[in-house]
PDB file of C-alpha atoms in Angstrom:
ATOM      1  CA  UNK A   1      27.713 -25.448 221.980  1.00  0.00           C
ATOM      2  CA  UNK A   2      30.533 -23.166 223.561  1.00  0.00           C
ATOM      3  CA  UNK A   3      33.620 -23.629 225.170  1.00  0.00           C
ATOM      4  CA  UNK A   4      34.677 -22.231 228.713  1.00  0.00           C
ATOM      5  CA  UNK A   5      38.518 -21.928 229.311  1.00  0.00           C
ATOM      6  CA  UNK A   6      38.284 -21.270 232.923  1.00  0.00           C
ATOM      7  CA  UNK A   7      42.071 -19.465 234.038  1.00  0.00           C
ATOM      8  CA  UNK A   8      44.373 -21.418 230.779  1.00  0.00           C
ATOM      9  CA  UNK A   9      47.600 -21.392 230.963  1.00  0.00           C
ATOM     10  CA  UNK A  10      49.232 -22.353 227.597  1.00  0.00           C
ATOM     11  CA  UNK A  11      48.745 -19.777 225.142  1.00  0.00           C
ATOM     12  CA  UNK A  12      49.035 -22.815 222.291  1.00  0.00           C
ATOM     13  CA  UNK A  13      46.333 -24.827 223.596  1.00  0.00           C
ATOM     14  CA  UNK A  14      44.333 -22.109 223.723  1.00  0.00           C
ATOM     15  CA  UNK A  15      45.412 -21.259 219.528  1.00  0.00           C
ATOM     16  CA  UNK A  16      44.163 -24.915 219.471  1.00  0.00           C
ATOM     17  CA  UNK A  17      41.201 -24.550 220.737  1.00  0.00           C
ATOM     18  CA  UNK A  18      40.307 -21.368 218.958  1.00  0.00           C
ATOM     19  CA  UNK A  19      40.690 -22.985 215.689  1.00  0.00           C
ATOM     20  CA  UNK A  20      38.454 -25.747 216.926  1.00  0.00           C
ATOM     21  CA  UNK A  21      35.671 -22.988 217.800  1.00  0.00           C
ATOM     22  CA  UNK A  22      36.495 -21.428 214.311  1.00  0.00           C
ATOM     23  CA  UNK A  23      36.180 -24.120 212.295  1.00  0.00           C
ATOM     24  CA  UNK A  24      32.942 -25.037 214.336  1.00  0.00           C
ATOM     25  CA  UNK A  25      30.833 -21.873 215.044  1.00  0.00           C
ATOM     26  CA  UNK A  26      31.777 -22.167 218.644  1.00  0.00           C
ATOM     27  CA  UNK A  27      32.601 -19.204 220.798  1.00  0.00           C
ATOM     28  CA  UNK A  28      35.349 -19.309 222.996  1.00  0.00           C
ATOM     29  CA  UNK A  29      35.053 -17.849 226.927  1.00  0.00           C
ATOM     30  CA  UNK A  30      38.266 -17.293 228.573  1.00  0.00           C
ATOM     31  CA  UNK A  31      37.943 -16.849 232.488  1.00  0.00           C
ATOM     32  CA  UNK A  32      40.637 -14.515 233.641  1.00  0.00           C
ATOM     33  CA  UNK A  33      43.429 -14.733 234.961  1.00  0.00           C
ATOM     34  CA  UNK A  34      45.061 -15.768 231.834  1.00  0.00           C
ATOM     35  CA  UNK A  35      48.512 -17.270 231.949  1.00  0.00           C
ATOM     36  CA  UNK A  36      49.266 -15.067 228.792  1.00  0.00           C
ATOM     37  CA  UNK A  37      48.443 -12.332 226.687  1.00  0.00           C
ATOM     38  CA  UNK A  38      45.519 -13.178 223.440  1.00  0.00           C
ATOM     39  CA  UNK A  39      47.579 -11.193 221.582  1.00  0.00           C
ATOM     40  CA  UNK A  40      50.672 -13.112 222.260  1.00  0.00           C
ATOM     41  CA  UNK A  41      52.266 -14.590 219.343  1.00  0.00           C
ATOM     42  CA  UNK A  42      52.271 -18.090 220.779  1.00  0.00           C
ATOM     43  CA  UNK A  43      48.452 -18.265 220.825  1.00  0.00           C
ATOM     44  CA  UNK A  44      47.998 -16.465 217.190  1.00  0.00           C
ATOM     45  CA  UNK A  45      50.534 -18.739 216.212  1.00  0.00           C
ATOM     46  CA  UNK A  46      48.500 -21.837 217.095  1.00  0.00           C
ATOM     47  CA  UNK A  47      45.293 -20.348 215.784  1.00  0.00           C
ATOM     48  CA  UNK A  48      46.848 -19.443 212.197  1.00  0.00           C
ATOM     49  CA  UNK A  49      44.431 -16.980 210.008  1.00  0.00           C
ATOM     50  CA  UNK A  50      41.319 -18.108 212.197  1.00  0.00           C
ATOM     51  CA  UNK A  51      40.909 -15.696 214.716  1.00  0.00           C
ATOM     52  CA  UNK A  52      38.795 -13.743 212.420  1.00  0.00           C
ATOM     53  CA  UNK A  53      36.499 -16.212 212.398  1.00  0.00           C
ATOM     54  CA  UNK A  54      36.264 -17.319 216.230  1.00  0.00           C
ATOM     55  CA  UNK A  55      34.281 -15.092 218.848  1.00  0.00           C
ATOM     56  CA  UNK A  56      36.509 -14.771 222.032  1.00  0.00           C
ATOM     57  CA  UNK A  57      34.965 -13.882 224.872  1.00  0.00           C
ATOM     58  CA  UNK A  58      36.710 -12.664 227.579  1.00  0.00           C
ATOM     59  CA  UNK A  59      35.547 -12.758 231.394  1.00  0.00           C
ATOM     60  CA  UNK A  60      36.796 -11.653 234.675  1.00  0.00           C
ATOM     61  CA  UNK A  61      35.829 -14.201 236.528  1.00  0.00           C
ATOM     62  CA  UNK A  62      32.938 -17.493 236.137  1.00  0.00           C
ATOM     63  CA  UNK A  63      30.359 -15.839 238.049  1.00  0.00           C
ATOM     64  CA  UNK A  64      30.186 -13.086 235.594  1.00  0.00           C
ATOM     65  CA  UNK A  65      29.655 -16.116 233.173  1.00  0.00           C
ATOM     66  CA  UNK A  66      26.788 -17.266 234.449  1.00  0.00           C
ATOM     67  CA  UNK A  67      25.522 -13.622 235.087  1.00  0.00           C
ATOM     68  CA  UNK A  68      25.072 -13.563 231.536  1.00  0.00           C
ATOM     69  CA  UNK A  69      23.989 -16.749 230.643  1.00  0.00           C
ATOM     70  CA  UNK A  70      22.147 -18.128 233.583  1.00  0.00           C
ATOM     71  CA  UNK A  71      19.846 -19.978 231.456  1.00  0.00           C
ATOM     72  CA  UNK A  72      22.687 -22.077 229.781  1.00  0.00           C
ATOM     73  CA  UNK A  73      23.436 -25.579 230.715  1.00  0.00           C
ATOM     74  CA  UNK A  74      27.050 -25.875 232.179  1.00  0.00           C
ATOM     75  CA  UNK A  75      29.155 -29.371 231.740  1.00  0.00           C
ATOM     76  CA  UNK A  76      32.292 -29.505 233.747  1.00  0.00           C
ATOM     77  CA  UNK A  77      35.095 -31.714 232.564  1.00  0.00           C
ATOM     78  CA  UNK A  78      36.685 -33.373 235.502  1.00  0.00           C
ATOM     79  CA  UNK A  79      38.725 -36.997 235.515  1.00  0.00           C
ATOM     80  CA  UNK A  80      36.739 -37.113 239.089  1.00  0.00           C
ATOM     81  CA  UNK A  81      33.473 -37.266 237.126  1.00  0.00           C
ATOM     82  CA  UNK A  82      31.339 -40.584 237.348  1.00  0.00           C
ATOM     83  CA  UNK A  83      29.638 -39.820 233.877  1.00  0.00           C
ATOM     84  CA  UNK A  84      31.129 -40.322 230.713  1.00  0.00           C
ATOM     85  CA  UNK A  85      31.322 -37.312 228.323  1.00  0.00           C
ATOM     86  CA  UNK A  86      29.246 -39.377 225.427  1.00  0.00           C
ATOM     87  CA  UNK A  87      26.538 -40.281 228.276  1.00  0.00           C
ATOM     88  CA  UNK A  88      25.249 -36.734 228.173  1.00  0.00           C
ATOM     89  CA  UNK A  89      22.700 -35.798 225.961  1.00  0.00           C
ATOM     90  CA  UNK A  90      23.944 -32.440 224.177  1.00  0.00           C
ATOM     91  CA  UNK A  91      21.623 -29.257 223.360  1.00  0.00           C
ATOM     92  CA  UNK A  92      22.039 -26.225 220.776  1.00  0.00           C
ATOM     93  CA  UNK A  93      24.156 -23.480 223.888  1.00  0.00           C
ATOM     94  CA  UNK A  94      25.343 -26.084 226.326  1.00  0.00           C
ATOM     95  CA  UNK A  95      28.437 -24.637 227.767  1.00  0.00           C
ATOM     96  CA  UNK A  96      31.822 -27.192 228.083  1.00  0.00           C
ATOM     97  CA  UNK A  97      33.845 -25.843 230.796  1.00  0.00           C
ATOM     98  CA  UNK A  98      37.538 -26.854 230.946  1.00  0.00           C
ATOM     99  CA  UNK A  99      40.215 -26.151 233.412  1.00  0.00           C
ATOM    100  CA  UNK A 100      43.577 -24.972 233.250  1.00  0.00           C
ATOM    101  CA  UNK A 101      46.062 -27.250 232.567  1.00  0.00           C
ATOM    102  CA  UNK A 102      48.439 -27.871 235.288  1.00  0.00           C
ATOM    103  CA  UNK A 103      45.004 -28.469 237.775  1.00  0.00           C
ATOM    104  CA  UNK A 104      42.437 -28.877 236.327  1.00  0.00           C
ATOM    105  CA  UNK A 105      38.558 -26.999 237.540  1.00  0.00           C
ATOM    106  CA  UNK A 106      38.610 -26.228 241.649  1.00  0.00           C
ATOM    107  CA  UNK A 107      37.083 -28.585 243.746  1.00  0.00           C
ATOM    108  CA  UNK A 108      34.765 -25.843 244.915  1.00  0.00           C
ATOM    109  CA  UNK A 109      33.433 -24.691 241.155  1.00  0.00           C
ATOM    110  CA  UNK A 110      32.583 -28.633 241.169  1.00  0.00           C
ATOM    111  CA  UNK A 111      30.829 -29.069 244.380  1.00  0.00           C
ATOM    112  CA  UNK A 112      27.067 -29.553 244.304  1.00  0.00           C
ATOM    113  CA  UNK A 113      27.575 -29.560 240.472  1.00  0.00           C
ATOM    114  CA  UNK A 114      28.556 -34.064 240.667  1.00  0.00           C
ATOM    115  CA  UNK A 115      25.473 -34.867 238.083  1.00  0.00           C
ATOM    116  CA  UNK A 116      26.930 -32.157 235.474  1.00  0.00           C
ATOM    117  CA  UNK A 117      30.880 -33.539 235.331  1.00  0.00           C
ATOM    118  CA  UNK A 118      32.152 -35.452 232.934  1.00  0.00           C
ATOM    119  CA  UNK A 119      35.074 -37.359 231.760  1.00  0.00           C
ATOM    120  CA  UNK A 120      36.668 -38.757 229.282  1.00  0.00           C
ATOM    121  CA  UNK A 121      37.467 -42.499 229.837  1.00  0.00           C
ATOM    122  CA  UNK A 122      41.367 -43.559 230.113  1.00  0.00           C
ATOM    123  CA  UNK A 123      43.530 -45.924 231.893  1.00  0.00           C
ATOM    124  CA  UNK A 124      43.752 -45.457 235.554  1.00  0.00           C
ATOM    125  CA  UNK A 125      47.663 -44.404 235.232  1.00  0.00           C
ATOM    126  CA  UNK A 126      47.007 -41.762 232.900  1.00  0.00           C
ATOM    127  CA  UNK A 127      46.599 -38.390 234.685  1.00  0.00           C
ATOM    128  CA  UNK A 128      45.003 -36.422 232.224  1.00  0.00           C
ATOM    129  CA  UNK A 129      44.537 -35.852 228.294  1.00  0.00           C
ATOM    130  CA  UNK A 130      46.066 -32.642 226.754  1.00  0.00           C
ATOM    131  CA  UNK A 131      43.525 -30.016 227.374  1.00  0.00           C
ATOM    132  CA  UNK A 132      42.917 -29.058 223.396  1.00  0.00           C
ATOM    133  CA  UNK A 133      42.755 -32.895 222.544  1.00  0.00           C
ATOM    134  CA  UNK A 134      40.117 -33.017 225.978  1.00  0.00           C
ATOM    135  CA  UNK A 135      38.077 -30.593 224.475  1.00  0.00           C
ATOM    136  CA  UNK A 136      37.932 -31.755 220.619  1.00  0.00           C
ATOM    137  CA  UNK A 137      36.952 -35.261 221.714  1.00  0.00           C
ATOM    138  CA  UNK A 138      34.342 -34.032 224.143  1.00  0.00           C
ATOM    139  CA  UNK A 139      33.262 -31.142 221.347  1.00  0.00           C
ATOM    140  CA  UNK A 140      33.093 -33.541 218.478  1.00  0.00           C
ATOM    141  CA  UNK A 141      31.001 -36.167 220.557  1.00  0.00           C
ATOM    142  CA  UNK A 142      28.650 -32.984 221.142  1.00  0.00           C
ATOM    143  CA  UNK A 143      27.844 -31.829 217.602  1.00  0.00           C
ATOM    144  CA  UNK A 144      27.883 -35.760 216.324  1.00  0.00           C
ATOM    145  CA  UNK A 145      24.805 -36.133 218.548  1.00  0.00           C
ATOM    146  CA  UNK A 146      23.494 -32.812 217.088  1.00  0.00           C
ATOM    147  CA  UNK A 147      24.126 -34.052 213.439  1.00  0.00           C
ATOM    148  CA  UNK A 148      26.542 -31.308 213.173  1.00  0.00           C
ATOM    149  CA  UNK A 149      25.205 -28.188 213.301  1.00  0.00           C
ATOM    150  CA  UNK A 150      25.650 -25.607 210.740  1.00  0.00           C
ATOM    151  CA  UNK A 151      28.350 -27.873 208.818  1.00  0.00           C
ATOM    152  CA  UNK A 152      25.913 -29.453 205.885  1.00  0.00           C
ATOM    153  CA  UNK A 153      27.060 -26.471 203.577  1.00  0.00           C
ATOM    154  CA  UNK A 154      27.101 -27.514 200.099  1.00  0.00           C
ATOM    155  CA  UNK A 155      30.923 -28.923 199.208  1.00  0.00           C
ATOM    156  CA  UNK A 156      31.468 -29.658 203.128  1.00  0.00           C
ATOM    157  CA  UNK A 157      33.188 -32.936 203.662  1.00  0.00           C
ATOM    158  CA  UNK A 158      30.397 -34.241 205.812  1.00  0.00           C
ATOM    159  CA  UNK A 159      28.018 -34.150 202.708  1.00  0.00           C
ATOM    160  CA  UNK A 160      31.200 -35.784 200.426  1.00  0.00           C
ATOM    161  CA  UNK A 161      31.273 -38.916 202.463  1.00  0.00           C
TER     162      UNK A 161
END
């Protein structure tokens, strides 16, 4: 699975997040514009010493996304979404597309596209989750239903349970 940032705006979610892909074999898409700078200190503050180990992709725009990968499944996370984030069934390259954080994804990247959003469930009065906590729970319920992928190494705390 890989993560879509499309246009974030706070360079420590995004630290967040890339230690999330790091520490998962995930790559990370940024759509531009970006509301800061990947080599700001903010963002390689939150990601510690993982950067090395995250692959940051970084795209002008989400058509030149799906340019190149058209074949990928895309899921859009949206609190308008009638499905649940655990109701989809998760494949090896799905692509989890996020929005920024003050708005959340466009109305018109979502249109025609109802059957592929998802949500994650909360009380009505709650707005929205914190977009790196949004896209652990939503990642994590994603590689649980594909028995984690390439974390049974030998000494991994999955195995130690």
């Amino acid at each position: 699975m890989e993560i879509v940032l499309y246009e974030p705006e706070i360079p420590g979610n995004t630290g967040n997040i890339a230690r999330l892909c790091a520490a998962n074999h995930m790559t990370l898409h940024l759509i531009k514009p970006l509301g800061f700078s990947i080599d700001d200190k903010h963002v390689k503050r939150a990601g510690l010493d993982y950067w090395h180990l995250v692959d940051v992709q970084v795209h002008e725009n989400i058509q030149e996304l799906y340019e190149k990968y058209p074949d990928r499944r895309y899921f859009y996370a949206t609190t308008k979404a009638k499905h649940t984030h655990s109701e989809v069934k998760y494949e090896i390259g799905d692509m989890l597309v996020f929005g920024p954080e003050t708005r959340g994804l466009p109305e018109s990247l979502l249109e025609g596209k109802e059957d592929t959003c998802i949500r994650i469930p909360m009380v009505d009065e709650a707005r929205s989750l914190n977009l790196s906590n949004a896209v652990a729970i939503i990642a994590y319920e994603g590689m649980r239903q594909l028995d984690y992928p390439d974390l049974k190494a030998e000494g991994n705390w999955i195995q130690s349970k």
